Amino acid sequence: MLETLFDPNNYPFWIIVLSVIAIIILFILRSFSFYFKFVYPNAKFEAIGNPFVTEKELDNVVESKDILSFMEKINKLKDYKISGTDTYSIQKSFDDLFIQTIYMMRNDSSKKMNEFFDIYLEKLDMYLIKNILKSKIDGKTVEQEKIKEAILPTTKKLLQKIIDAEKNNLPVILREYKFNEEIIKAIFNEKPDFLKIDTAISKDMINRFKQTKVPHKCEKAKQKFVKTMTDIINIKNILRAKQLGYNQELCKDLFIGEGQEIALWKYNELASLESVSQVISSLEGTSYYNTLKDAIESYNKEKSVQLLEVALDQRFLKIVKDISTQNYINIGPTIRFLISKEFEIMNLKIIAKGIAENLSKDFIKKFLVLEGAT
C-alpha cells in the first residue's frame, strides 16, 4: 500500500503534497513580508544616523568661531545643505531640511505608513493654524503671505478659508476639516479663551496621532510613542504654569489627555500644587522623576523652566531609543530617526542663533538636547 502511495506515478498524491508545501511556504513568506517592508528604510535611516544629538558632534559645531564656519561644518555632511545670510534664513533652511526629511522617509517607507507621516506634517502646520485662527478671532488682519508658510496643501486651503470667512462661519470650516467640538466651544465662549483654544487644538492633534493607521504590528509601539509625547507635553504645561503662578483651575485647563504614566487623577494632583519643586517631588514613582530631580539644581540657580524642558526632551529621546530597540524589525527605527532628526534640527537652530548673537559656548550647550544624557 505504501509503495502504491509513494509511487512517482501517483499524481494525485504528489499534487496534494506539493500543494501543502506551497501553502506552508506562502504562509511563512506572508509572515515575513511585513518585516521585509521595513528592512530597507530602517537600514537607510540607521546609515544616515543622527549625529547632532550626540555630545561629540555638537561640541564640534558649537566651537565654530562665526556663522559662516558653522555653516561650512554642517554642509560638509552629505545629508545637509544649509543656506542663508542671516539667522532667520538659516533657521528657515534647517526647517525646510526637516520637512524634506519627512517626505524622504514617507517615500522610502511602506505605503501603510503614509498616514503617520502626513499627520506628523500636520503637527508642524498646527502652530501656524493656531496663530492664524486666534488672530481671526481677535479681529486682527492676517497677511496672505502667512499661508505660504504652511507645508501641506490642505493646510493652505484651510488657512485661506479661515482668513476669508466671517467669524460665525468658522465652526462649519473647522468641522469640515475634522476639528473637534471642544475647539469650537472654546472659540465661541462668551469671551474666547485663547488658553483653552491652544489646549483644545493640542489635544485634537494628540487624538489624531492616536487614531492614525499604521500596520497592525506597529500599533503598540506607536501608541507608546504618542502616550509618552502626551506625558511630556502635560508635564511641560504644568511646569510652565507653576512658574507663571497659574491657579489650579487654569492648570487643569492645560490637560491634553492621559498618557503613558500621567493619568487624569495624577495630573489633577500636580495642578493642585503650588510650586515647580513640589510638582517634581510629586512625580516620584514615574520615569520622569529622576530626570527632573537631577535638573532641579540648575533650575533653582537660574529659575528657567526651559532647563527642565531640556531634561524632559532628553528623557523622551531615551524612551524613543527604547521603543526602537524593542521594535527593531518594524516601526521602532522609523520613530527614533524622525524624533532624533527633529531634535537635531532644533539643536542646530539653537547653535546658529547663539553664534550669531555671540553667546558663550557654555550657555548655548545648556539648551541642547542630547541622546544618552539622562
Tab-separated table of C-alpha atoms in Angstrom:
chain	number	residue	atom	x	y	z
A	1	MET	CA	0.000	0.000	0.000
A	2	LEU	CA	2.826	2.409	0.926
A	3	GLU	CA	4.618	1.542	-2.307
A	4	THR	CA	1.483	2.494	-4.185
A	5	LEU	CA	1.101	5.717	-2.188
A	6	PHE	CA	4.692	6.876	-2.842
A	7	ASP	CA	4.741	5.689	-6.422
A	8	PRO	CA	6.199	8.536	-8.578
A	9	ASN	CA	3.332	7.967	-10.962
A	10	ASN	CA	0.740	8.551	-8.220
A	11	TYR	CA	-0.006	12.083	-9.463
A	12	PRO	CA	-2.979	12.901	-7.178
A	13	PHE	CA	-0.853	12.153	-4.091
A	14	TRP	CA	2.099	14.296	-5.203
A	15	ILE	CA	-0.196	17.142	-6.233
A	16	ILE	CA	-1.612	17.170	-2.689
A	17	VAL	CA	1.893	17.048	-1.115
A	18	LEU	CA	3.224	19.831	-3.299
A	19	SER	CA	0.114	21.920	-2.643
A	20	VAL	CA	0.581	21.563	1.124
A	21	ILE	CA	4.276	22.528	0.843
A	22	ALA	CA	3.378	25.531	-1.313
A	23	ILE	CA	0.768	26.685	1.209
A	24	ILE	CA	3.291	26.377	4.068
A	25	ILE	CA	5.922	28.352	2.114
A	26	LEU	CA	3.379	31.055	1.223
A	27	PHE	CA	2.299	31.271	4.870
A	28	ILE	CA	5.920	31.699	6.008
A	29	LEU	CA	6.644	34.289	3.310
A	30	ARG	CA	3.479	36.186	4.212
A	31	SER	CA	4.508	36.236	7.867
A	32	PHE	CA	7.882	37.736	6.965
A	33	SER	CA	6.683	40.009	4.143
A	34	PHE	CA	5.501	42.560	6.733
A	35	TYR	CA	9.026	42.867	8.129
A	36	PHE	CA	10.611	42.999	4.659
A	37	LYS	CA	8.813	46.321	4.101
A	38	PHE	CA	10.826	47.863	6.946
A	39	VAL	CA	14.237	46.380	6.115
A	40	TYR	CA	15.289	48.959	3.511
A	41	PRO	CA	14.002	52.156	5.209
A	42	ASN	CA	15.313	51.103	8.625
A	43	ALA	CA	18.736	50.317	7.157
A	44	LYS	CA	18.775	53.685	5.360
A	45	PHE	CA	17.739	55.634	8.468
A	46	GLU	CA	20.427	53.939	10.548
A	47	ALA	CA	23.041	54.604	7.862
A	48	ILE	CA	22.183	58.325	7.870
A	49	GLY	CA	22.114	58.454	11.657
A	50	ASN	CA	21.545	61.436	13.935
A	51	PRO	CA	24.972	62.880	14.786
A	52	PHE	CA	23.655	66.143	16.222
A	53	VAL	CA	22.042	64.598	19.266
A	54	THR	CA	25.467	63.394	20.422
A	55	GLU	CA	27.783	65.491	22.562
A	56	LYS	CA	30.887	64.958	20.421
A	57	GLU	CA	29.375	66.262	17.182
A	58	LEU	CA	27.574	69.130	18.881
A	59	ASP	CA	30.773	70.194	20.647
A	60	ASN	CA	32.453	70.329	17.259
A	61	VAL	CA	29.924	72.706	15.685
A	62	VAL	CA	29.334	74.842	18.786
A	63	GLU	CA	33.061	75.657	18.695
A	64	SER	CA	32.587	77.467	15.354
A	65	LYS	CA	34.071	80.961	15.519
A	66	ASP	CA	31.311	82.524	13.393
A	67	ILE	CA	28.134	81.668	11.499
A	68	LEU	CA	29.964	81.069	8.208
A	69	SER	CA	32.351	78.497	9.682
A	70	PHE	CA	29.341	76.881	11.404
A	71	MET	CA	27.554	76.506	8.052
A	72	GLU	CA	30.722	75.144	6.410
A	73	LYS	CA	30.988	72.403	9.030
A	74	ILE	CA	27.330	71.451	8.623
A	75	ASN	CA	27.411	71.440	4.820
A	76	LYS	CA	30.351	69.038	4.731
A	77	LEU	CA	27.865	66.339	5.680
A	78	LYS	CA	26.139	64.779	2.680
A	79	ASP	CA	22.677	64.988	4.257
A	80	TYR	CA	22.879	68.719	4.999
A	81	LYS	CA	22.721	71.632	2.586
A	82	ILE	CA	22.063	74.805	4.539
A	83	SER	CA	21.889	78.285	3.057
A	84	GLY	CA	21.118	81.790	4.288
A	85	THR	CA	22.662	85.141	5.050
A	86	ASP	CA	21.048	85.856	8.430
A	87	THR	CA	19.779	83.915	11.441
A	88	TYR	CA	16.170	83.798	10.191
A	89	SER	CA	17.019	82.466	6.711
A	90	ILE	CA	19.480	79.924	8.144
A	91	GLN	CA	16.927	78.637	10.634
A	92	LYS	CA	14.311	78.508	7.856
A	93	SER	CA	16.768	76.412	5.837
A	94	PHE	CA	17.013	73.964	8.731
A	95	ASP	CA	13.204	73.782	8.978
A	96	ASP	CA	12.970	73.093	5.241
A	97	LEU	CA	15.521	70.315	5.610
A	98	PHE	CA	13.415	68.649	8.296
A	99	ILE	CA	10.338	68.780	6.070
A	100	GLN	CA	12.355	67.267	3.196
A	101	THR	CA	13.492	64.515	5.563
A	102	ILE	CA	9.907	63.600	6.427
A	103	TYR	CA	8.992	63.413	2.737
A	104	MET	CA	12.075	61.266	2.099
A	105	MET	CA	11.019	58.915	4.907
A	106	ARG	CA	7.480	58.761	3.530
A	107	ASN	CA	8.712	57.892	0.034
A	108	ASP	CA	11.073	55.171	1.282
A	109	SER	CA	8.608	53.544	3.676
A	110	SER	CA	5.649	51.238	3.170
A	111	LYS	CA	2.525	52.986	1.858
A	112	LYS	CA	0.814	51.823	5.026
A	113	MET	CA	2.961	54.383	6.877
A	114	ASN	CA	1.805	57.327	4.712
A	115	GLU	CA	-0.866	58.468	7.148
A	116	PHE	CA	1.634	58.549	10.030
A	117	PHE	CA	3.988	60.870	8.119
A	118	ASP	CA	1.086	63.038	6.914
A	119	ILE	CA	-0.090	63.515	10.495
A	120	TYR	CA	3.433	64.492	11.502
A	121	LEU	CA	3.431	67.172	8.812
A	122	GLU	CA	0.027	68.310	10.113
A	123	LYS	CA	1.623	68.625	13.551
A	124	LEU	CA	4.215	71.024	12.126
A	125	ASP	CA	1.463	73.071	10.456
A	126	MET	CA	-0.631	73.195	13.623
A	127	TYR	CA	1.365	76.071	15.149
A	128	LEU	CA	0.512	78.236	12.139
A	129	ILE	CA	-3.164	77.202	12.238
A	130	LYS	CA	-3.336	78.130	15.941
A	131	ASN	CA	-1.886	81.580	15.396
A	132	ILE	CA	-3.989	82.477	12.350
A	133	LEU	CA	-7.165	81.173	13.989
A	134	LYS	CA	-6.530	83.237	17.142
A	135	SER	CA	-5.736	86.339	15.076
A	136	LYS	CA	-9.010	85.892	13.174
A	137	ILE	CA	-10.995	85.534	16.388
A	138	ASP	CA	-9.268	88.574	17.847
A	139	GLY	CA	-10.229	90.669	14.833
A	140	LYS	CA	-6.652	91.148	13.632
A	141	THR	CA	-5.727	91.271	9.953
A	142	VAL	CA	-3.841	88.187	8.746
A	143	GLU	CA	-1.398	88.652	5.881
A	144	GLN	CA	-1.925	86.410	2.848
A	145	GLU	CA	1.825	85.751	2.838
A	146	LYS	CA	1.399	83.685	6.009
A	147	ILE	CA	-0.389	80.989	4.025
A	148	LYS	CA	2.822	80.273	2.101
A	149	GLU	CA	4.436	79.130	5.357
A	150	ALA	CA	2.115	76.090	5.511
A	151	ILE	CA	3.569	72.746	4.451
A	152	LEU	CA	0.515	70.798	3.316
A	153	PRO	CA	-1.851	71.884	0.503
A	154	THR	CA	-4.810	71.022	2.763
A	155	THR	CA	-3.461	73.405	5.422
A	156	LYS	CA	-3.125	76.193	2.861
A	157	LYS	CA	-6.753	75.700	1.791
A	158	LEU	CA	-7.892	75.687	5.420
A	159	LEU	CA	-5.983	78.879	6.236
A	160	GLN	CA	-7.389	80.647	3.172
A	161	LYS	CA	-10.922	79.702	4.240
A	162	ILE	CA	-10.281	80.925	7.800
A	163	ILE	CA	-8.936	84.263	6.521
A	164	ASP	CA	-11.850	84.763	4.093
A	165	ALA	CA	-14.616	83.617	6.465
A	166	GLU	CA	-16.836	85.581	8.801
A	167	LYS	CA	-16.277	84.567	12.405
A	168	ASN	CA	-19.736	82.955	12.614
A	169	ASN	CA	-18.820	80.606	9.750
A	170	LEU	CA	-15.656	79.259	11.421
A	171	PRO	CA	-17.437	76.237	13.012
A	172	VAL	CA	-18.538	74.976	9.589
A	173	ILE	CA	-14.974	75.266	8.243
A	174	LEU	CA	-13.393	73.612	11.286
A	175	ARG	CA	-15.886	70.728	11.210
A	176	GLU	CA	-15.171	70.274	7.508
A	177	TYR	CA	-11.503	69.733	8.424
A	178	LYS	CA	-12.495	67.370	11.267
A	179	PHE	CA	-11.546	69.597	14.200
A	180	ASN	CA	-13.364	68.559	17.358
A	181	GLU	CA	-16.238	70.339	19.081
A	182	GLU	CA	-14.070	71.313	22.064
A	183	ILE	CA	-12.150	73.740	19.824
A	184	ILE	CA	-15.375	75.252	18.505
A	185	LYS	CA	-16.755	75.605	22.037
A	186	ALA	CA	-13.567	77.395	23.171
A	187	ILE	CA	-13.823	79.828	20.247
A	188	PHE	CA	-17.477	80.655	20.811
A	189	ASN	CA	-17.416	81.183	24.545
A	190	GLU	CA	-18.891	84.471	25.711
A	191	LYS	CA	-15.278	85.605	25.745
A	192	PRO	CA	-12.908	83.486	23.594
A	193	ASP	CA	-10.369	81.747	25.807
A	194	PHE	CA	-7.055	81.532	23.928
A	195	LEU	CA	-5.571	79.234	26.554
A	196	LYS	CA	-8.404	76.749	26.073
A	197	ILE	CA	-8.159	77.112	22.292
A	198	ASP	CA	-4.444	76.232	22.398
A	199	THR	CA	-5.098	73.253	24.659
A	200	ALA	CA	-8.052	72.007	22.603
A	201	ILE	CA	-6.004	72.130	19.384
A	202	SER	CA	-3.083	70.315	21.051
A	203	LYS	CA	-5.485	67.680	22.381
A	204	ASP	CA	-7.006	67.307	18.925
A	205	MET	CA	-3.527	66.755	17.440
A	206	ILE	CA	-2.734	64.065	20.011
A	207	ASN	CA	-6.016	62.301	19.257
A	208	ARG	CA	-5.217	62.368	15.529
A	209	PHE	CA	-1.926	60.628	16.272
A	210	LYS	CA	-3.691	58.023	18.413
A	211	GLN	CA	-6.163	57.287	15.624
A	212	THR	CA	-3.587	57.317	12.815
A	213	LYS	CA	-3.477	53.996	11.000
A	214	VAL	CA	-0.202	52.099	10.904
A	215	PRO	CA	0.406	48.392	10.198
A	216	HIS	CA	-1.228	46.314	12.953
A	217	LYS	CA	2.072	45.030	14.361
A	218	CYS	CA	3.286	48.641	14.732
A	219	GLU	CA	0.287	49.855	16.712
A	220	LYS	CA	1.644	49.075	20.197
A	221	ALA	CA	4.909	50.955	19.549
A	222	LYS	CA	3.039	53.907	18.008
A	223	GLN	CA	0.712	54.164	20.993
A	224	LYS	CA	3.617	54.125	23.472
A	225	PHE	CA	5.299	56.881	21.475
A	226	VAL	CA	2.129	59.021	21.384
A	227	LYS	CA	1.329	58.455	25.069
A	228	THR	CA	4.887	59.360	26.076
A	229	MET	CA	4.656	62.515	23.966
A	230	THR	CA	1.381	63.296	25.782
A	231	ASP	CA	3.068	62.887	29.173
A	232	ILE	CA	5.926	65.181	28.179
A	233	ILE	CA	3.551	67.924	26.956
A	234	ASN	CA	1.389	67.669	30.092
A	235	ILE	CA	4.381	67.916	32.425
A	236	LYS	CA	5.857	70.837	30.475
A	237	ASN	CA	2.499	72.616	30.622
A	238	ILE	CA	2.287	72.190	34.400
A	239	LEU	CA	5.874	73.311	34.983
A	240	ARG	CA	5.384	76.461	32.888
A	241	ALA	CA	2.040	77.158	34.568
A	242	LYS	CA	3.539	76.909	38.060
A	243	GLN	CA	6.436	79.148	37.030
A	244	LEU	CA	3.871	81.733	35.846
A	245	GLY	CA	1.773	81.368	39.014
A	246	TYR	CA	-1.365	79.907	37.391
A	247	ASN	CA	-4.056	78.765	39.802
A	248	GLN	CA	-5.359	75.199	39.997
A	249	GLU	CA	-8.268	75.711	37.595
A	250	LEU	CA	-6.107	77.306	34.920
A	251	CYS	CA	-3.628	74.425	35.247
A	252	LYS	CA	-6.433	71.910	34.769
A	253	ASP	CA	-7.391	73.665	31.536
A	254	LEU	CA	-3.975	72.722	30.116
A	255	PHE	CA	-4.555	68.944	30.281
A	256	ILE	CA	-4.368	67.346	26.810
A	257	GLY	CA	-5.276	63.765	27.735
A	258	GLU	CA	-3.977	60.725	29.595
A	259	GLY	CA	-0.556	59.491	28.619
A	260	GLN	CA	1.704	56.544	29.392
A	261	GLU	CA	2.238	57.393	33.069
A	262	ILE	CA	0.271	60.577	33.817
A	263	ALA	CA	-3.409	59.748	34.288
A	264	LEU	CA	-6.081	62.412	34.883
A	265	TRP	CA	-6.033	61.951	38.673
A	266	LYS	CA	-2.253	62.385	38.729
A	267	TYR	CA	-2.434	65.477	36.562
A	268	ASN	CA	-5.090	66.992	38.854
A	269	GLU	CA	-2.809	66.282	41.801
A	270	LEU	CA	0.030	68.152	40.064
A	271	ALA	CA	-2.334	71.021	39.237
A	272	SER	CA	-3.208	71.447	42.918
A	273	LEU	CA	0.418	72.044	43.955
A	274	GLU	CA	1.971	75.454	44.478
A	275	SER	CA	5.467	75.344	43.006
A	276	VAL	CA	7.711	73.798	40.382
A	277	SER	CA	9.717	71.905	43.021
A	278	GLN	CA	6.528	70.431	44.514
A	279	VAL	CA	5.439	69.225	41.055
A	280	ILE	CA	8.793	67.490	40.590
A	281	SER	CA	8.591	65.837	44.025
A	282	SER	CA	5.058	64.632	43.250
A	283	LEU	CA	6.320	62.883	40.106
A	284	GLU	CA	8.255	60.383	42.228
A	285	GLY	CA	7.279	56.898	41.096
A	286	THR	CA	7.259	57.891	37.422
A	287	SER	CA	10.169	57.551	34.997
A	288	TYR	CA	10.303	61.353	34.744
A	289	TYR	CA	11.164	61.944	38.393
A	290	ASN	CA	14.913	61.228	38.395
A	291	THR	CA	15.346	63.200	35.175
A	292	LEU	CA	13.779	66.318	36.687
A	293	LYS	CA	15.322	65.801	40.126
A	294	ASP	CA	18.780	65.848	38.520
A	295	ALA	CA	17.913	69.126	36.760
A	296	ILE	CA	16.345	70.902	39.741
A	297	GLU	CA	19.657	72.380	40.903
A	298	SER	CA	20.125	74.144	37.564
A	299	TYR	CA	16.515	75.339	37.718
A	300	ASN	CA	16.897	76.710	41.256
A	301	LYS	CA	20.041	78.539	40.189
A	302	GLU	CA	18.656	80.155	37.026
A	303	LYS	CA	14.865	79.935	37.538
A	304	SER	CA	14.490	78.782	33.943
A	305	VAL	CA	11.837	76.157	33.247
A	306	GLN	CA	13.477	75.716	29.852
A	307	LEU	CA	16.281	73.767	31.533
A	308	LEU	CA	13.698	71.340	32.920
A	309	GLU	CA	12.138	71.074	29.466
A	310	VAL	CA	15.542	70.151	28.005
A	311	ALA	CA	15.811	67.390	30.623
A	312	LEU	CA	12.338	66.099	29.677
A	313	ASP	CA	13.232	66.148	25.981
A	314	GLN	CA	16.337	64.102	26.751
A	315	ARG	CA	14.152	61.631	28.633
A	316	PHE	CA	11.858	61.499	25.594
A	317	LEU	CA	14.836	60.642	23.366
A	318	LYS	CA	15.793	57.845	25.772
A	319	ILE	CA	12.277	56.371	25.668
A	320	VAL	CA	12.174	56.655	21.861
A	321	LYS	CA	15.505	54.807	21.717
A	322	ASP	CA	13.994	52.053	23.888
A	323	ILE	CA	10.946	51.864	21.600
A	324	SER	CA	13.332	51.461	18.658
A	325	THR	CA	15.233	48.636	20.366
A	326	GLN	CA	12.034	46.826	21.346
A	327	ASN	CA	10.523	47.203	17.868
A	328	TYR	CA	13.671	46.958	15.805
A	329	ILE	CA	12.170	44.986	12.902
A	330	ASN	CA	9.216	47.297	12.333
A	331	ILE	CA	8.358	50.904	13.235
A	332	GLY	CA	10.938	51.429	16.017
A	333	PRO	CA	13.885	52.789	13.971
A	334	THR	CA	11.478	54.969	11.962
A	335	ILE	CA	10.202	56.712	15.102
A	336	ARG	CA	13.705	57.060	16.519
A	337	PHE	CA	15.153	58.586	13.356
A	338	LEU	CA	12.233	61.009	12.952
A	339	ILE	CA	12.248	62.293	16.547
A	340	SER	CA	16.043	62.418	16.737
A	341	LYS	CA	16.115	64.377	13.465
A	342	GLU	CA	13.636	66.880	14.884
A	343	PHE	CA	15.853	67.419	17.932
A	344	GLU	CA	18.930	67.582	15.702
A	345	ILE	CA	17.369	70.418	13.748
A	346	MET	CA	16.330	72.176	16.950
A	347	ASN	CA	19.879	71.863	18.360
A	348	LEU	CA	21.444	73.283	15.213
A	349	LYS	CA	18.988	76.198	15.137
A	350	ILE	CA	19.879	76.997	18.763
A	351	ILE	CA	23.601	76.919	17.944
A	352	ALA	CA	23.115	79.109	14.856
A	353	LYS	CA	21.203	81.692	16.891
A	354	GLY	CA	23.708	81.528	19.755
A	355	ILE	CA	26.728	82.016	17.495
A	356	ALA	CA	25.034	84.887	15.637
A	357	GLU	CA	24.305	86.614	18.957
A	358	ASN	CA	27.823	85.972	20.319
A	359	LEU	CA	26.571	83.868	23.229
A	360	SER	CA	29.097	81.786	25.135
A	361	LYS	CA	29.574	78.127	24.211
A	362	ASP	CA	28.710	77.010	27.742
A	363	PHE	CA	25.460	78.987	27.682
A	364	ILE	CA	24.429	77.535	24.312
A	365	LYS	CA	25.206	73.963	25.371
A	366	LYS	CA	22.785	74.148	28.310
A	367	PHE	CA	19.864	74.217	25.887
A	368	LEU	CA	20.918	71.368	23.599
A	369	VAL	CA	19.067	68.044	23.775
A	370	LEU	CA	21.451	65.074	23.896
A	371	GLU	CA	20.710	61.400	23.445
A	372	GLY	CA	22.001	59.389	26.388
A	373	ALA	CA	22.233	62.427	28.668
A	374	THR	CA	19.604	61.124	31.084
